[in-house]
Coordinates of C-alpha atoms and ligand atoms in Angstrom, one line a residue:
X1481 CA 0.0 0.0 0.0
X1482 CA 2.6 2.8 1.3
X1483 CA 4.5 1.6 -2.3
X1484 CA 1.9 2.0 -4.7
X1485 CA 1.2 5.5 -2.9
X1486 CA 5.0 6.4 -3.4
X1487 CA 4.3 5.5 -6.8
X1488 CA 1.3 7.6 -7.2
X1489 CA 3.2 10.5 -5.9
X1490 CA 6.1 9.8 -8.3
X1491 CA 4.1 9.7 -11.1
X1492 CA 2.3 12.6 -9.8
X1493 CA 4.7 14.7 -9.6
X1494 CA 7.2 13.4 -12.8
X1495 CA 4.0 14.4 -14.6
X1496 CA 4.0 17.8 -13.3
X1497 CA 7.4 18.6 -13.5
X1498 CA 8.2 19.3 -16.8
X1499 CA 4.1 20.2 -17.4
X1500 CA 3.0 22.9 -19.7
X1501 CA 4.8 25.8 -20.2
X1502 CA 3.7 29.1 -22.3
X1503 CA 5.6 29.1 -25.9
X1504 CA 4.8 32.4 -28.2
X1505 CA 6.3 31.8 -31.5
X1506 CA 7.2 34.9 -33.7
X1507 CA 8.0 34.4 -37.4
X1508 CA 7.6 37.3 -39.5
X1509 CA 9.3 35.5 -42.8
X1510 CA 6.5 35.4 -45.5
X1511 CA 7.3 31.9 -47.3
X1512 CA 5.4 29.2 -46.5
X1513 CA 8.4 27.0 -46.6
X1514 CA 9.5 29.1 -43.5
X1515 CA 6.1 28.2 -41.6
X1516 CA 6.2 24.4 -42.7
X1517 CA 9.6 24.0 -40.3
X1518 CA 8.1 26.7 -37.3
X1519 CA 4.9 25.2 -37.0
X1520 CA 6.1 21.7 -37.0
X1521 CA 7.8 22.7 -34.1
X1522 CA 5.2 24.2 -32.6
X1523 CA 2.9 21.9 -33.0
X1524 CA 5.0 18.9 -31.6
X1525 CA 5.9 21.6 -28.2
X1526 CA 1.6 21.2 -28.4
X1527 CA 1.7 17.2 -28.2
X1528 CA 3.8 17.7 -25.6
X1529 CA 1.4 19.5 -23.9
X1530 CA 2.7 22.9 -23.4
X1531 CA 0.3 25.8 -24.4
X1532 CA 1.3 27.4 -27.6
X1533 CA 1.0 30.8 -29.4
X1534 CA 2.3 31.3 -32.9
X1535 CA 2.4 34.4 -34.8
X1536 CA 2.7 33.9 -38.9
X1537 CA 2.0 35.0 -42.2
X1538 CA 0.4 31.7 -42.6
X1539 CA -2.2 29.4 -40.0
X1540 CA -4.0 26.5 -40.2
X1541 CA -7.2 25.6 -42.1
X1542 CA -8.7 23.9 -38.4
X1543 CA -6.4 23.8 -35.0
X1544 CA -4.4 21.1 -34.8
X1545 CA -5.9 18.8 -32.5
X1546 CA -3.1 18.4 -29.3
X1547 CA -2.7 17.7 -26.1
X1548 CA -1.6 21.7 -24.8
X1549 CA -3.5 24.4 -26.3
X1550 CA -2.5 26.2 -30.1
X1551 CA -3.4 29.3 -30.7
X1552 CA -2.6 30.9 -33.9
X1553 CA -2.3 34.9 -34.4
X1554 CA -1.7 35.4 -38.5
X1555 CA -0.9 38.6 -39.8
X1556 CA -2.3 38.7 -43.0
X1557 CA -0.6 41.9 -43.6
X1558 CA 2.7 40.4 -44.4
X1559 CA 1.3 38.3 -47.6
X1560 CA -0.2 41.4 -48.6
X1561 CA 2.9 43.2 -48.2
X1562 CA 4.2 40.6 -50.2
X1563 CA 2.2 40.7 -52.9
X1564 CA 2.4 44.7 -53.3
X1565 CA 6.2 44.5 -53.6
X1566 CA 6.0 41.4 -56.2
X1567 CA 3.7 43.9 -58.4
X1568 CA 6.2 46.7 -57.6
X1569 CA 9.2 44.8 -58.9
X1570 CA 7.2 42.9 -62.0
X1571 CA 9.5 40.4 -62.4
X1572 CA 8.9 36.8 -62.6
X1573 CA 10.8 34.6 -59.6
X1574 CA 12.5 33.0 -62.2
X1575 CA 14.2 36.2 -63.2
X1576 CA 16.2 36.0 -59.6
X1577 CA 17.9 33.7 -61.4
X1578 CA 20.9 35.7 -62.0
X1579 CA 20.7 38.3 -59.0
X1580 CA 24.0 39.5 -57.5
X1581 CA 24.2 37.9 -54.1
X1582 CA 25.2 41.4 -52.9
X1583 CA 21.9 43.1 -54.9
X1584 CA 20.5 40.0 -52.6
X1585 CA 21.2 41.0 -49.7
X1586 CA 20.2 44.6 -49.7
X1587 CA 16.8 43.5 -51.3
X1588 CA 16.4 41.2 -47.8
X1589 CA 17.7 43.5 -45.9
X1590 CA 15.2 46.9 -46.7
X1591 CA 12.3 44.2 -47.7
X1592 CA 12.0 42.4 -44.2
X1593 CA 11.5 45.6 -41.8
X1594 CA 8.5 46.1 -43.3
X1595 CA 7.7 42.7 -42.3
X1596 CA 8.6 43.1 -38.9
X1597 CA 6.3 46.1 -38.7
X1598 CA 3.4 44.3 -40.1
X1599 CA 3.5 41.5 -37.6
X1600 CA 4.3 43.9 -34.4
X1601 CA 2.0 46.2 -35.6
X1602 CA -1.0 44.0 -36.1
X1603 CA -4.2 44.7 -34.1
X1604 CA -3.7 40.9 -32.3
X1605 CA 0.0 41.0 -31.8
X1606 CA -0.8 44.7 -30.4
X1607 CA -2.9 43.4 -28.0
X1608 CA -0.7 40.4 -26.7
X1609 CA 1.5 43.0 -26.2
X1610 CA -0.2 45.0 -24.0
X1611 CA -2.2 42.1 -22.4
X1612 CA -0.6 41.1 -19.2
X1613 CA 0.1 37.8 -20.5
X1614 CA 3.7 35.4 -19.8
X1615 CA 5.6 33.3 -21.7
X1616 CA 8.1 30.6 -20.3
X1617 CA 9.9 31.1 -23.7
X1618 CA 9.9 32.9 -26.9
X1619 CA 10.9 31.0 -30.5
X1620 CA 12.1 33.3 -33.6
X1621 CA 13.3 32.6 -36.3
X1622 CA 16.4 33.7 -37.4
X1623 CA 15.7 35.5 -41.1
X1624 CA 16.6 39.0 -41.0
X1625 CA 13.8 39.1 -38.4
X1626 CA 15.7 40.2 -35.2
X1627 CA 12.7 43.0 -34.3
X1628 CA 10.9 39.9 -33.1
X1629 CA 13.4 39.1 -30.4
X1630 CA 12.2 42.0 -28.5
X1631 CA 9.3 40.4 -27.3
X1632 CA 11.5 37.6 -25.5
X1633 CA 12.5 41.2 -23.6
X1634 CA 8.9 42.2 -23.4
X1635 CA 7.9 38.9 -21.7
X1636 CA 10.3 38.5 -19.6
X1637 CA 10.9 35.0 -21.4
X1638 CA 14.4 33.8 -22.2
X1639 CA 14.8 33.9 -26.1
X1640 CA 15.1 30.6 -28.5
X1641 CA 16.4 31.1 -31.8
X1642 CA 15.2 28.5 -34.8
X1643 CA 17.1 28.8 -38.1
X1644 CA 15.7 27.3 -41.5
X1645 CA 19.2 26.9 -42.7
X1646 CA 22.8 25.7 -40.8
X1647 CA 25.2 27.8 -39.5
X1648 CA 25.6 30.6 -41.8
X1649 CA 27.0 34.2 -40.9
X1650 CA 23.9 35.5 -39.6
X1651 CA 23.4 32.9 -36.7
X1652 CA 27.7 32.7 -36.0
X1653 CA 27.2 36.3 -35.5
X1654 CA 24.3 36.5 -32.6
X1655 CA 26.0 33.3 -31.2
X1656 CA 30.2 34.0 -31.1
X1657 CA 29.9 31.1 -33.6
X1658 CA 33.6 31.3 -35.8
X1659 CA 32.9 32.4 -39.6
X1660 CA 35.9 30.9 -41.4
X1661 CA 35.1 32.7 -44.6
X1662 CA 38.4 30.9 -45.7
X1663 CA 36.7 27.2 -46.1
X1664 CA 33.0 27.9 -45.1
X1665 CA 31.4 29.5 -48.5
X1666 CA 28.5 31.9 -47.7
X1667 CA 25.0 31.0 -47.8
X1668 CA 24.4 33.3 -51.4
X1669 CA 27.2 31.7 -53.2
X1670 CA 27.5 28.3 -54.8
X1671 CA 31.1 27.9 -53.7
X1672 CA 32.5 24.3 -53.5
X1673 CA 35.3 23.7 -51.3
X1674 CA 38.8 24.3 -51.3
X1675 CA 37.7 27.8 -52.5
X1676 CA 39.6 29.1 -55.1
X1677 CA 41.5 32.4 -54.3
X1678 CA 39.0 34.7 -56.1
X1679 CA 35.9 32.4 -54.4
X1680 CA 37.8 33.5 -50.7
X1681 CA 38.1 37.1 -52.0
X1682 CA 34.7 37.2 -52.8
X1683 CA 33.3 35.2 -50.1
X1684 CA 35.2 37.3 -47.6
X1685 CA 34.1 40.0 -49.4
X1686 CA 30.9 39.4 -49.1
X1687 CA 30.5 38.5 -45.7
X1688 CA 32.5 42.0 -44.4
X1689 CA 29.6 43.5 -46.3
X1690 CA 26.6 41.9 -44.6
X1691 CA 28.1 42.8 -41.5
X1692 CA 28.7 46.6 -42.0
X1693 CA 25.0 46.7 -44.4
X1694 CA 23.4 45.2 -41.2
X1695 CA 24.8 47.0 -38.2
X1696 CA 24.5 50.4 -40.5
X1697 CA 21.3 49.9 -42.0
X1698 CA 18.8 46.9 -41.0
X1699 CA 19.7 47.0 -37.0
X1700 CA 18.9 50.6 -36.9
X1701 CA 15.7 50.1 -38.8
X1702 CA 14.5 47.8 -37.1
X1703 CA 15.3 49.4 -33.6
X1704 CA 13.0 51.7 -35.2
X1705 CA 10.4 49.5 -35.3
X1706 CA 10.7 47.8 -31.8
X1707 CA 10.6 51.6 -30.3
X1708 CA 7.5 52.1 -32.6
X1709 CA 5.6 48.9 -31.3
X1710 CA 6.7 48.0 -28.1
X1711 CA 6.3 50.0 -24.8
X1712 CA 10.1 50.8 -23.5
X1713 CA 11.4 48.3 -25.8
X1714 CA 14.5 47.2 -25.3
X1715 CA 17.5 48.3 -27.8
X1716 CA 18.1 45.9 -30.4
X1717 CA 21.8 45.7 -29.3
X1718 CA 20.6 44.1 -25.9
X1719 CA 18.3 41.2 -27.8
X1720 CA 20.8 40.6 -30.9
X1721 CA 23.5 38.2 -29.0
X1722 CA 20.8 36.7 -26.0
X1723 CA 19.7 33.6 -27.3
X1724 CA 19.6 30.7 -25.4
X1725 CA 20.0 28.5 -28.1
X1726 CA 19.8 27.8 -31.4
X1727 CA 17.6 25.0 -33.2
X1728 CA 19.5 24.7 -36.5
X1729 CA 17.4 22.6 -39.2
X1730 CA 20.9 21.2 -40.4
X1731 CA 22.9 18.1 -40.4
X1732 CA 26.9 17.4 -41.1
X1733 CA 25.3 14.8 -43.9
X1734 CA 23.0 17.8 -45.4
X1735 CA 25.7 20.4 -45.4
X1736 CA 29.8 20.9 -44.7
X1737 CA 30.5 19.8 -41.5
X1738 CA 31.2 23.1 -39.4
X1739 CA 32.3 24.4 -35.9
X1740 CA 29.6 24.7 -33.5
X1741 CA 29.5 26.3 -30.1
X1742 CA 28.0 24.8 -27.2
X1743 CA 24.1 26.6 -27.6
X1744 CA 23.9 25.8 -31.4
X1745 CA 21.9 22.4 -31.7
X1746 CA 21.2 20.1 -35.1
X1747 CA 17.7 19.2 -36.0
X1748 CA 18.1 19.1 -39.0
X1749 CA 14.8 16.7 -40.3
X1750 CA 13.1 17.2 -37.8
X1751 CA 9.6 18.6 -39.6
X1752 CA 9.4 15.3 -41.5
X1753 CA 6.6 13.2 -40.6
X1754 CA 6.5 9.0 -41.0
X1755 CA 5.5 7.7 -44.6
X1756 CA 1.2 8.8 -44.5
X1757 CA -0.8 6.9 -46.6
X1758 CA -1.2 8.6 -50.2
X1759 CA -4.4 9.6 -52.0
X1760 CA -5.8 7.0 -54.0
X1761 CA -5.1 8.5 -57.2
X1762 CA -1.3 9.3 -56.7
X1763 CA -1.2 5.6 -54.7
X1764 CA -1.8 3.7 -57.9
X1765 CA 0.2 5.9 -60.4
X1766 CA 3.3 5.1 -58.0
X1767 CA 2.0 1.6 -57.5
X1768 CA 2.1 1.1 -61.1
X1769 CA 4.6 2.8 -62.7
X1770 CA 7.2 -0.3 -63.3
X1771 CA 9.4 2.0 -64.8
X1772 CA 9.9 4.4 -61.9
X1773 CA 8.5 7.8 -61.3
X1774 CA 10.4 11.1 -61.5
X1775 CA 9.0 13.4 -59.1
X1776 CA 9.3 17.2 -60.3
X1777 CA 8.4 20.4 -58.3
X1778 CA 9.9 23.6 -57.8
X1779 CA 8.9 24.1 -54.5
X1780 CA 6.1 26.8 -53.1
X1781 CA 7.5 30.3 -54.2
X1782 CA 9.1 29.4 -57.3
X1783 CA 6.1 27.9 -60.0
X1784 CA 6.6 25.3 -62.7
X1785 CA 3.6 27.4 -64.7
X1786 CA 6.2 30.6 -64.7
X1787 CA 8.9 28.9 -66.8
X1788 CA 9.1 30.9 -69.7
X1789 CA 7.7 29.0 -72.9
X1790 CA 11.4 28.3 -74.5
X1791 CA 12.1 26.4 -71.1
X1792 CA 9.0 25.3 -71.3
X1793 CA 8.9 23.2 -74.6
X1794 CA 12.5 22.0 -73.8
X1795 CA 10.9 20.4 -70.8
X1796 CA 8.1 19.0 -71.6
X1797 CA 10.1 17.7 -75.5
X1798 CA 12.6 15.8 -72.9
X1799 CA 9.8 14.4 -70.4
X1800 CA 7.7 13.5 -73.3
X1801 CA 10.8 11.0 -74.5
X1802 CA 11.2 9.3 -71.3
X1803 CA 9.8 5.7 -70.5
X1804 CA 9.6 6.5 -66.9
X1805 CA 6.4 8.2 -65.6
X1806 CA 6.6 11.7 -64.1
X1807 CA 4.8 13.6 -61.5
X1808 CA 4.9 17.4 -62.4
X1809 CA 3.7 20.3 -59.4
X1810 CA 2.1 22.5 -62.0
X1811 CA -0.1 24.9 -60.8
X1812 CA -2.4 25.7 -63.5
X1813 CA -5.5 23.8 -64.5
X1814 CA -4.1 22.3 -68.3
X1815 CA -0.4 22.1 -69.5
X1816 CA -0.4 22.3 -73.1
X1817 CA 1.1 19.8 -74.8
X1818 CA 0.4 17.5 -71.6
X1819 CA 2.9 14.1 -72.2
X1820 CA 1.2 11.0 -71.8
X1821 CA 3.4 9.9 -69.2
X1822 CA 3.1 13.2 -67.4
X1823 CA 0.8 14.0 -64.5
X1824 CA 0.0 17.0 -63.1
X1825 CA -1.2 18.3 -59.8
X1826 CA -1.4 21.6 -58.2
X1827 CA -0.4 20.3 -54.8
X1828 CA 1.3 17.2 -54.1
X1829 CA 2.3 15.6 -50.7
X1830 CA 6.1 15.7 -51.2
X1831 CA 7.3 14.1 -48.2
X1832 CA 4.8 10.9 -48.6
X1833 CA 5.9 10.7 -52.6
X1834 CA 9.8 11.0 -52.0
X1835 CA 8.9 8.0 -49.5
X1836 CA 7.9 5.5 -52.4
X1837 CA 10.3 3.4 -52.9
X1838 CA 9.3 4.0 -57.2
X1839 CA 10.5 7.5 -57.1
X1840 CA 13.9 7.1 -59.1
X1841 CA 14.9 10.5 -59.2
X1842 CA 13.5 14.5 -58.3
X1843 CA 13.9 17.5 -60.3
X1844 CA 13.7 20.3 -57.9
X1845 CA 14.7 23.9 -57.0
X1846 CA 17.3 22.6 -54.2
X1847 CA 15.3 24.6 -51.2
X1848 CA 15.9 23.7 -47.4
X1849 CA 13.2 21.2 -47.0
X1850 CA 13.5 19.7 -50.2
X1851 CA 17.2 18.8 -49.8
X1852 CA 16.4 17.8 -46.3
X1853 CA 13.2 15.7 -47.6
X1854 CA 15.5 13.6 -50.0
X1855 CA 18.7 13.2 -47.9
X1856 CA 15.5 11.9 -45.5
X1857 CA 14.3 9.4 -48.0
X1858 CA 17.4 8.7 -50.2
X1859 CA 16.7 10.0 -53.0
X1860 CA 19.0 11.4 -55.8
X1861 CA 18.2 15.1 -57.2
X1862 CA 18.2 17.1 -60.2
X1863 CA 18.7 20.6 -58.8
X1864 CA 17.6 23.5 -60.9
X1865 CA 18.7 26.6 -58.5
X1866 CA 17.4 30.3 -59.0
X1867 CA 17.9 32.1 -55.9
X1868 CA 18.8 32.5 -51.9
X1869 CA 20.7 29.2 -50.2
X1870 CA 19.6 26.9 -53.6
X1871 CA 22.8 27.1 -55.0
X1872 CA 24.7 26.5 -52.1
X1873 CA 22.3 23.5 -51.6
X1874 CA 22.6 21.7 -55.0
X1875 CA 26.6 21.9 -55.1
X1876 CA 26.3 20.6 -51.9
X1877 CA 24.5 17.6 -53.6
X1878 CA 26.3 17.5 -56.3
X1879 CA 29.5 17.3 -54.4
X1880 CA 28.5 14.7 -52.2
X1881 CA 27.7 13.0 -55.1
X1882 CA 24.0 12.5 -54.8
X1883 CA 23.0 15.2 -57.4
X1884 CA 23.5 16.8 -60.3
X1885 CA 23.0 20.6 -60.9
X1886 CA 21.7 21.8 -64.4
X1887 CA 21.7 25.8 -64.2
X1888 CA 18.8 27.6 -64.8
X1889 CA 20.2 29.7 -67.8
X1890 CA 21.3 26.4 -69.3
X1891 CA 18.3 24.6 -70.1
X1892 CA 17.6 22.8 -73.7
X1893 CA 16.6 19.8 -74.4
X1894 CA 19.8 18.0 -74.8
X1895 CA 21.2 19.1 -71.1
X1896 CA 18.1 18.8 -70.0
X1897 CA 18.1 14.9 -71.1
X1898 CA 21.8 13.8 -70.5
X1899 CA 21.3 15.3 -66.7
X1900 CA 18.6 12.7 -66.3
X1901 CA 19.3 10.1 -68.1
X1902 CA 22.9 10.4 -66.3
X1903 CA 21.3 10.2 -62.7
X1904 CA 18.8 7.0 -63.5
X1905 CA 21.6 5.0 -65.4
X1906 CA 24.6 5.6 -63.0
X1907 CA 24.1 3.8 -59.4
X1908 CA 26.2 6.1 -57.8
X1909 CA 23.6 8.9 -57.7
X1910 CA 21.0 6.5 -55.7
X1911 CA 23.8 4.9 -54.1
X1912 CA 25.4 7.8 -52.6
X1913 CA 21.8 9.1 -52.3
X1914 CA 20.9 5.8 -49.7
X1915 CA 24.1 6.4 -47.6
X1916 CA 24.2 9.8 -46.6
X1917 CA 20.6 8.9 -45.5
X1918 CA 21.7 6.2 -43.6
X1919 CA 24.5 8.6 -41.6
X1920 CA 21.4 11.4 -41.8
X1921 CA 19.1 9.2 -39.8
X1922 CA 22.0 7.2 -37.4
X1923 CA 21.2 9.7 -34.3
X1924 CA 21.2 8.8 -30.2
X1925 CA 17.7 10.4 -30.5
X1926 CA 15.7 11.9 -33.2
X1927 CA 15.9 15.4 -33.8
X1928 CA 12.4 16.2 -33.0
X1929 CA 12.7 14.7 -29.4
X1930 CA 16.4 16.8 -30.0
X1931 CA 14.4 20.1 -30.7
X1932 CA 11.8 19.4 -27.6
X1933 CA 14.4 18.5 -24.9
X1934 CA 16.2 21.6 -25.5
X1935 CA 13.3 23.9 -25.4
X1936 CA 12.5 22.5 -22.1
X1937 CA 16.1 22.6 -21.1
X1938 CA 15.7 26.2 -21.4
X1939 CA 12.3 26.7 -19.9
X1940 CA 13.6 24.2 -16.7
X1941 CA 16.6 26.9 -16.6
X1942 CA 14.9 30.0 -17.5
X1943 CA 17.8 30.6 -20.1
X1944 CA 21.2 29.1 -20.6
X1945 CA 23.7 31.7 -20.2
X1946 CA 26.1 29.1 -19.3
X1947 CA 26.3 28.0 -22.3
X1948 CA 27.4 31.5 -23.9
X1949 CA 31.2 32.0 -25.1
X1950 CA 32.7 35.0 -23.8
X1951 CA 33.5 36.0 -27.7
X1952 CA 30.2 37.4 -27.9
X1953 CA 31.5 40.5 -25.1
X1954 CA 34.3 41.2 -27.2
X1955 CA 34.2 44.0 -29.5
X1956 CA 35.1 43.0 -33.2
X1957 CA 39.5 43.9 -32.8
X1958 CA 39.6 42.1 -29.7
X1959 CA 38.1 39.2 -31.2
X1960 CA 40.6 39.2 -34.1
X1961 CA 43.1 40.3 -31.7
X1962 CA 44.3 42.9 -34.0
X1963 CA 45.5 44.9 -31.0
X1964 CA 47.7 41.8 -30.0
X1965 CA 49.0 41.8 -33.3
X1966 CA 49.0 45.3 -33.8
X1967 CA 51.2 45.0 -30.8
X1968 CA 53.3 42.3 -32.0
X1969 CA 53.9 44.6 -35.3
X1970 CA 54.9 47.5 -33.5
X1971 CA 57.0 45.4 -30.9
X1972 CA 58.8 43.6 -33.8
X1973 CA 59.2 47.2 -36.1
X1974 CA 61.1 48.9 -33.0
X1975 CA 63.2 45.9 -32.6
X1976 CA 64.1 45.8 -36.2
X1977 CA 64.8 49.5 -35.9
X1978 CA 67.1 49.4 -33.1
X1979 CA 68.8 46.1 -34.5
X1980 CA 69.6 48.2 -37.6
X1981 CA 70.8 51.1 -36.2
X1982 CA 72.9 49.0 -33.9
X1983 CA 74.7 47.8 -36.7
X1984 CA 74.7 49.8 -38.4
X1985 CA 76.8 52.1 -36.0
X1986 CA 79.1 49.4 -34.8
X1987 CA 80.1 49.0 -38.5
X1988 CA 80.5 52.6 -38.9
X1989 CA 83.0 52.5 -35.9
X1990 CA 84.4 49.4 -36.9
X1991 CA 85.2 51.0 -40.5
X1992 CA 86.6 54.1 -38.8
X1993 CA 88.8 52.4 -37.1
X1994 CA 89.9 50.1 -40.0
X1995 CA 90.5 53.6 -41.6
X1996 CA 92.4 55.5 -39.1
X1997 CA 94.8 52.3 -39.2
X1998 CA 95.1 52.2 -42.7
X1999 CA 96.1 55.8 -42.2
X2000 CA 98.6 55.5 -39.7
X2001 CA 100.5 52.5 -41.6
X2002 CA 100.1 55.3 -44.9
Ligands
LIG413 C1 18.7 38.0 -21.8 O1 18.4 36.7 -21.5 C2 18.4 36.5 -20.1 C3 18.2 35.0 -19.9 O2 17.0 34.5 -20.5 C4 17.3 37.3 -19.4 O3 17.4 37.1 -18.0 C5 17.6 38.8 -19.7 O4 16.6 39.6 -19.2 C6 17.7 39.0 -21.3 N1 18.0 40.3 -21.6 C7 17.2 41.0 -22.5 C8 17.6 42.4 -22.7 O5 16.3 40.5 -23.0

């Protein structure tokens, strides 16, 4: 009796500790790839039973049925805000293509302010803010969105940082994380490594940039709109570098294997869900498709329908010739010149597709989670990159030898077919494909239960500031300790100096004398 009481009380209070905790989320980035990764997060802290509320461009046709409470705030403003700059700049994505990574930059950098006034401007989030409501934590994501942080500040929550990409210069920067711009290419480039010496120059180049654009122009905007929205907002300098952690949807198999410091932690796959069964319809074209399936989809910015005709006909000319079936996202209602072995569909579910053991091969734009998707299922890509990390993605493929990468600019027919006909008849693209996912998926845990442990790691210690390198104190010459070697420089100069004129007056005396001799023998 007094044992199964013990127990009671044991499991009584296991079950508390560790109980629900308040999570806002705050994700101002307007792609719905963005909100694919934050609110599988979310929603998982929800299972878990914690009480969430998530702020987003996007929500959810019905609230997800969990165990704590979600409650979604969306500020439709930011897709409209979208939209209005698309028509401003009337330019197909496709165009992007060929965008200098600097011209990049810039564009992100005066484009997501107004963002982060939309979301902390909007009626709900206003509210929130001046409710007298607490969090136990605050999630952002790290996109040039660091306005959001504030309201880690505001709720006297400690602050989790969740990054859609791996370590990159913007996250090294908030964290003390090193930046090697010597072997680490940046995020806007499609650098292989060993860099060549221009690829450095560039890349160094490139980075020094983003840091003096960003602490010259997008911090002080966006100070602007913290002041704006939030009563006695904190300064941006004092929410920039106090992260807890970081949740970094990467993996060494998905990208270079970098330095991390202690707060940055992988979860890289974590928003990809077990194998669900497929619709009928797409169930029986995979079933039956004995000579594979390519799967094809440019992801949900970019659109297949927006390829311009030329690329068009070269595409559909080289599908039309294959014997394998294909299954095309295309987002209009008829494809002229449909193939027979081509089907279409305006939405498709990628992750369940990738997961058929058909699919031979997918032809895709090399984004986060699609890269992340195949590594996840093992299967090889055909990576047609236009713009931000894509690139960088697809040579990362391609050097790992699960991909091939057919630039944008160089589509015909003929490239079009040897890339493809080069990844289904060579094993080593599927066999390259099936180990990296092997190493991908060989974890002590998996990176959901990863991403969840260390949320409530933080919550439990309301913050980690033990795990914060002292780095992040140091202003910018310290860290590079240019005034040690400064120091060195001038230490070694006056001894040089000194040395020379040491010798050079002992030889002047030793020549005098030398003289005066030869003199007195004269
Ligand atoms: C920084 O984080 C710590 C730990 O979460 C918190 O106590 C502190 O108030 C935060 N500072 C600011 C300015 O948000």
């Amino acid at each position: 009796m007094k044992n199964a009481v013990t127990v009671i009380l044991i499991l009584l209070s296991t079950s508390h500790y560790g109980s629900c905790a308040k999570i806002l989320g705050v994700f101002s980035a307007s792609g719905r790839s963005h909100y694919i990764l934050d609110s599988a997060l979310m929603k998982a802290l929800a299972e878990k039973g914690h009480d969430v509320t998530v702020i987003s461009a996007h929500g959810e046709k019905e609230p997800p049925k969990t165990k704590g409470t979600y409650r979604s705030i969306v500020v439709t403003e930011i897709l409209e805000n979208r939209k209005e700059m698309m028509k401003q700049l009337n330019t197909n994505m496709f165009d992007r293509e060929d965008v200098n990574p600097f011209l990049s930059t810039v564009f992100m950098g005066l484009f997501m302010p107004k963002m982060l006034e939309a979301t902390l401007q909007n009626e709900e989030v206003q509210k929130l803010i001046h409710s007298n409501e607490k969090f136990d934590a605050v999630i952002a994501e790290q996109f040039f969105s660091d306005a959001d942080k504030a309201l880690a500040t505001h709720f006297g929550a400690p602050l989790i940082v969740l990054s859609a990409v791996g370590a990159n210069s913007w996250v090294n920067t908030i964290v003390g994380n090193p930046s090697p711009t010597s072997y680490i290419p940046m995020l806007q480039t499609d650098y292989s490594v060993p860099m060549t010496f221009c690829e450095r120059l560039v890349n160094s180049l490139l980075y020094v940039f983003g840091q003096i654009f960003f602490d010259l122009v997008v911090y002080p905007n966006e100070n602007a709109k913290i002041q704006k929205s939030i009563p006695n907002g904190p300064d941006i300098s004092d929410v920039l570098y106090n992260a807890s952690i970081v949740l970094m949807n990467s993996h060494p198999s998905l990208n270079q294997p970098v330095p991390y410091v202690p707060n940055m932690i992988d979860i890289g796959g974590f928003h990809v869900q077990p194998p669900k069964k497929l619709p009928q319809d797409l169930q029986e074209f995979l079933d039956n498709a004995k000579d594979g399936v390519i799967y094809f989809s440019m992801g949900s910015n970019l659109k297949s329908a927006d390829f311009p005709p030329e690329k068009r006909d070269a595409i559909l000319r080289t599908l039309s010739k294959l014997k394998e079936q294909v299954l095309w996202k295309w987002e209009e209602d008829v494809l002229p010149g449909q193939p027979k072995n081509v089907k279409l569909s305006k939405w498709l579910p990628q992750q369940d597709i990738l997961a058929h053991p058909n699919v031979k091969l997918f032809i895709t734009h090399g984004g986060f989670l699609s890269t992340t998707e195949t590594v996840y299922h093992g299967v090889p890509i055909l990576a047609i990159p236009i713009f931000g990390d894509q690139k960088l993605n697809a040579r990362t493929a391609m050097d790992n030898g699960y991909g091939l990468v057919l630039p944008y600019q160089e589509i015909t027919e003929d490239r079009f077919t040897q890339s493809i006909q080069e990844i289904l008849n060579n094993p080593k693209y599927r066999n390259n494909a099936k180990k990296i996912s092997e190493t991908f998926h060989d974890r002590q845990v998996s990176p959901m239960e990863t991403a969840i442990y260390w949320v409530e790691y933080v919550i439990r210690h309301k913050g980690a500031p033990h795990l914060r390198v002292a780095g992040l104190d140091l202003p910018w010459y310290k860290y590079y300790l240019l005034d040690v070697i400064g120091f060195l420089v001038l230490v070694s100069t006056v001894v040089v100096c000194i040395s020379y004129y040491l010798v050079k007056a002992v030889c002047k005396k030793v020549c005098n004398k030398r003289k005066t001799k030869k003199l007195k023998q004269k």
